[in-house]
DNA sequence: AATGAATGAGCGTTCATTCAT
DNA sequence: GATGAATGAACGCTCATTCAT
């Protein structure tokens, strides 16, 4: 029951944060909507910031858990594309989680520490993929951080676009287009899509 | 004097919003820091949301004003690159403005109307450029909105990256890398950078 | 009007603090009872502690202002007695103020700085009187701080006793008794009352 | 074990009340610090007020237990002085208990009933001593309550002074001074210290 | 007896906004 | 236009207390 109350709070917070903003969603409102007492929220999260950070990390972790594992025996392009597809499928299944990430990735309420955890602890294998692809000459030789930012921003932008335009999201040619943009942005010459 | 007070308020609001968040920066604090009375802020902006929207549009307009005009007699790649360079130079000169856009582009406090104005009224020529490039076969034939999202997100991500890593921003090869990622993401086969 | 609102708040706070305790008297209750808005209280006092400290110092200052000035040409006993009588007369006129001092003199919410200000800035001349009396051999030669504590505590205890027993307060023999206890506690042998 | 948990709670409560005030010390904090569960505190004390009252009475009783018994065959002065010395020795050994009494003796959270119990049940023999001393003509003939208040307040003030100035507490002349102030305050003429 | 998650009224405080000057 | 004292609803959070285990 207690674990479930914690989860009810996280689920409700996600919806309200996306609908009404971080400050628009009062802790009392979240608790009421989640069917728990105000105090219960603060029993599980020491303050509102901690709730936001926990939600952010939970989402990032959930996404990371859905991605296929790195395999050294496959071409980078194939792995990147399978990852993109898995991530996009998850995104379309969880539009609010994407909206949350989009809206608050840059918010000053998220501490640098939280962002760092998300980037390196839960999504660190993206960095591994980039390094491997560059070592093999399949990815362009730009700095890792720049590559990761491009990767992250293209994915989030595409996911946001598809979520806001569900009719396009169902069109395989658009999905292929988004993935092509992503791959061509990062690929080395000779490895790009036609 | 009155025009200058309005501007003082906008300048101070920018700094405080970036440092402390939209709700962390109270109107009274902004007014005090700007050296005007609380009431004066509400003479110039009918409420806090209006101040935020005005700031957002002012920044977008300022960026648009710094970009070179579209010219039908030049290759798309050349124009896109000059635009990228001009935009990036402005971004590095105005880091707080970029941080503001990054942090609040997706915030629920910005109304869709404000976002639309920014996209089509002040940066509408980006859409023109994309259409022209596609008509000429120099850009890949993906949907306009998707192209614009990719364009916007890559620029903002790169600008954010360079602002957070000033030592990299000074390196011309990194600048070229960021631009190559951007161009290759959108270019048609046969027009990509080597 | 503004000065008067501040004073209304102090006056109401005194009554409520004495009746219901420092924490029993909510700021909202004080404001409502004082006929001002909640925010107004915080416009005049930056927080509840500051209100308490201001009230404490105001009372101490008011008492100090009612006491006769030191005069080097009078015997210590005469001056001490006139001071005692003036202070006691004020105390009986302002029972709530005495109750406030009695109840919160030792409270952890009062900072040492506030206590120090009260002791030395507003009632510093008591120390002068003690030093003078000792120099003349009319007061016992104990450490100043100990003398001041005895003086303070006997006055407060007597005032509290008379306030709680108004019928005794009107009896001049009891008043003389209290003063005799006070004077004999501090006087040097040969200067005591018979 | 149960008796010991009750005592652990009382011991911890004393420290926290003195450090952080009656309301600053939450029951949950007291319980945690005492190494027991929240609920356990409420098994032993029906509510927070009862805990405070129990602590107050326990301290008063402990002090009373340390004082020498009344003896009709000794001069009042000798008995008063031995009592003062025993009480002061206990006070210096238990500074927090004295601080607790000092801080909350007048607090509205203590009910008059609790105060009365402390005064007459546990320290009733002070009243006996005063009556005896007056009957013998060794104490001044002022009302009993006034005498008790003076006695109580001088002791508490002196104890507080010595606790805050440990270096003075070790000086026998200062100790004698404090006791002389006390005795001379109450003694009849002819029985005072030189 | 002992536990600690859960409760929800109530707290101190903030802040966008108004309006008399 | 400019001011800043005043407002009061709303906020994040606390905490004495309960109760199922």
PDB file of N, CA and C in Angstrom, chain C residues 63 67 81-94 98 154-163 169 175 178-179, chain D residues 146:
ATOM      1  N   UNK C  63       9.260  51.130  29.241  1.00  0.00           N
ATOM      2  CA  UNK C  63       9.538  51.146  30.676  1.00  0.00           C
ATOM      3  C   UNK C  63      10.696  52.084  30.988  1.00  0.00           C
ATOM      4  N   UNK C  67      11.185  55.907  33.596  1.00  0.00           N
ATOM      5  CA  UNK C  67      11.948  55.961  34.837  1.00  0.00           C
ATOM      6  C   UNK C  67      12.623  57.318  34.987  1.00  0.00           C
ATOM      7  N   UNK C  81      14.849  53.743  45.153  1.00  0.00           N
ATOM      8  CA  UNK C  81      13.459  53.595  45.568  1.00  0.00           C
ATOM      9  C   UNK C  81      12.522  54.342  44.634  1.00  0.00           C
ATOM     10  N   UNK C  82      12.925  55.522  44.218  1.00  0.00           N
ATOM     11  CA  UNK C  82      12.063  56.252  43.286  1.00  0.00           C
ATOM     12  C   UNK C  82      11.942  55.504  41.961  1.00  0.00           C
ATOM     13  N   UNK C  83      13.048  54.900  41.556  1.00  0.00           N
ATOM     14  CA  UNK C  83      13.012  54.120  40.324  1.00  0.00           C
ATOM     15  C   UNK C  83      12.083  52.916  40.482  1.00  0.00           C
ATOM     16  N   UNK C  84      12.255  52.237  41.580  1.00  0.00           N
ATOM     17  CA  UNK C  84      11.405  51.067  41.853  1.00  0.00           C
ATOM     18  C   UNK C  84       9.931  51.480  41.827  1.00  0.00           C
ATOM     19  N   UNK C  85       9.624  52.573  42.481  1.00  0.00           N
ATOM     20  CA  UNK C  85       8.226  52.996  42.541  1.00  0.00           C
ATOM     21  C   UNK C  85       7.681  53.381  41.173  1.00  0.00           C
ATOM     22  N   UNK C  86       8.504  54.089  40.408  1.00  0.00           N
ATOM     23  CA  UNK C  86       8.051  54.489  39.063  1.00  0.00           C
ATOM     24  C   UNK C  86       7.829  53.238  38.208  1.00  0.00           C
ATOM     25  N   UNK C  87       8.776  52.301  38.287  1.00  0.00           N
ATOM     26  CA  UNK C  87       8.668  51.082  37.486  1.00  0.00           C
ATOM     27  C   UNK C  87       7.442  50.280  37.904  1.00  0.00           C
ATOM     28  N   UNK C  88       7.213  50.206  39.226  1.00  0.00           N
ATOM     29  CA  UNK C  88       6.086  49.417  39.703  1.00  0.00           C
ATOM     30  C   UNK C  88       4.763  50.082  39.305  1.00  0.00           C
ATOM     31  N   UNK C  89       4.731  51.381  39.371  1.00  0.00           N
ATOM     32  CA  UNK C  89       3.507  52.084  38.975  1.00  0.00           C
ATOM     33  C   UNK C  89       3.204  51.797  37.503  1.00  0.00           C
ATOM     34  N   UNK C  90       4.247  51.849  36.682  1.00  0.00           N
ATOM     35  CA  UNK C  90       4.066  51.560  35.251  1.00  0.00           C
ATOM     36  C   UNK C  90       3.621  50.114  35.066  1.00  0.00           C
ATOM     37  N   UNK C  91       4.242  49.224  35.827  1.00  0.00           N
ATOM     38  CA  UNK C  91       3.909  47.800  35.697  1.00  0.00           C
ATOM     39  C   UNK C  91       2.437  47.560  36.012  1.00  0.00           C
ATOM     40  N   UNK C  92       1.952  48.161  37.077  1.00  0.00           N
ATOM     41  CA  UNK C  92       0.557  47.933  37.457  1.00  0.00           C
ATOM     42  C   UNK C  92      -0.402  48.560  36.448  1.00  0.00           C
ATOM     43  N   UNK C  93       0.086  49.576  35.756  1.00  0.00           N
ATOM     44  CA  UNK C  93      -0.733  50.177  34.692  1.00  0.00           C
ATOM     45  C   UNK C  93      -0.724  49.345  33.418  1.00  0.00           C
ATOM     46  N   UNK C  94       0.270  48.501  33.241  1.00  0.00           N
ATOM     47  CA  UNK C  94       0.423  47.738  31.996  1.00  0.00           C
ATOM     48  C   UNK C  94       0.677  46.267  32.291  1.00  0.00           C
ATOM     49  N   UNK C  98       3.996  43.419  31.413  1.00  0.00           N
ATOM     50  CA  UNK C  98       4.800  42.700  32.403  1.00  0.00           C
ATOM     51  C   UNK C  98       4.651  41.191  32.204  1.00  0.00           C
ATOM     52  N   UNK C 154      13.947  40.373  41.051  1.00  0.00           N
ATOM     53  CA  UNK C 154      13.074  40.775  42.158  1.00  0.00           C
ATOM     54  C   UNK C 154      11.983  41.718  41.679  1.00  0.00           C
ATOM     55  N   UNK C 155      12.337  42.596  40.763  1.00  0.00           N
ATOM     56  CA  UNK C 155      11.313  43.501  40.262  1.00  0.00           C
ATOM     57  C   UNK C 155      10.237  42.734  39.501  1.00  0.00           C
ATOM     58  N   UNK C 156      10.680  41.862  38.608  1.00  0.00           N
ATOM     59  CA  UNK C 156       9.706  41.127  37.798  1.00  0.00           C
ATOM     60  C   UNK C 156       8.836  40.230  38.667  1.00  0.00           C
ATOM     61  N   UNK C 157       9.464  39.575  39.651  1.00  0.00           N
ATOM     62  CA  UNK C 157       8.683  38.683  40.508  1.00  0.00           C
ATOM     63  C   UNK C 157       7.661  39.481  41.317  1.00  0.00           C
ATOM     64  N   UNK C 158       8.082  40.625  41.840  1.00  0.00           N
ATOM     65  CA  UNK C 158       7.153  41.435  42.625  1.00  0.00           C
ATOM     66  C   UNK C 158       6.021  41.966  41.752  1.00  0.00           C
ATOM     67  N   UNK C 159       6.389  42.442  40.561  1.00  0.00           N
ATOM     68  CA  UNK C 159       5.358  42.971  39.669  1.00  0.00           C
ATOM     69  C   UNK C 159       4.366  41.867  39.323  1.00  0.00           C
ATOM     70  N   UNK C 160       4.884  40.679  39.011  1.00  0.00           N
ATOM     71  CA  UNK C 160       3.992  39.559  38.691  1.00  0.00           C
ATOM     72  C   UNK C 160       3.085  39.221  39.862  1.00  0.00           C
ATOM     73  N   UNK C 161       3.649  39.245  41.063  1.00  0.00           N
ATOM     74  CA  UNK C 161       2.857  38.958  42.269  1.00  0.00           C
ATOM     75  C   UNK C 161       1.736  39.978  42.440  1.00  0.00           C
ATOM     76  N   UNK C 162       2.037  41.244  42.302  1.00  0.00           N
ATOM     77  CA  UNK C 162       1.018  42.270  42.492  1.00  0.00           C
ATOM     78  C   UNK C 162      -0.041  42.233  41.395  1.00  0.00           C
ATOM     79  N   UNK C 163       0.402  41.900  40.184  1.00  0.00           N
ATOM     80  CA  UNK C 163      -0.569  41.832  39.082  1.00  0.00           C
ATOM     81  C   UNK C 163      -1.529  40.664  39.290  1.00  0.00           C
ATOM     82  N   UNK C 169      -1.839  44.647  45.806  1.00  0.00           N
ATOM     83  CA  UNK C 169      -1.095  45.736  45.176  1.00  0.00           C
ATOM     84  C   UNK C 169      -1.530  47.084  45.727  1.00  0.00           C
ATOM     85  N   UNK C 175       3.489  47.067  49.298  1.00  0.00           N
ATOM     86  CA  UNK C 175       4.393  47.725  48.352  1.00  0.00           C
ATOM     87  C   UNK C 175       5.715  48.056  49.052  1.00  0.00           C
ATOM     88  N   UNK C 178       7.775  44.863  49.429  1.00  0.00           N
ATOM     89  CA  UNK C 178       8.464  44.420  48.213  1.00  0.00           C
ATOM     90  C   UNK C 178       9.714  45.260  47.974  1.00  0.00           C
ATOM     91  N   UNK C 179       9.548  46.568  48.190  1.00  0.00           N
ATOM     92  CA  UNK C 179      10.685  47.442  47.958  1.00  0.00           C
ATOM     93  C   UNK C 179      11.782  47.187  48.993  1.00  0.00           C
TER      94      UNK C 179
ATOM     95  N   UNK D 146       4.681  36.643  48.748  1.00  0.00           N
ATOM     96  CA  UNK D 146       5.713  37.578  48.297  1.00  0.00           C
ATOM     97  C   UNK D 146       7.091  37.031  48.654  1.00  0.00           C
TER      98      UNK D 146
END
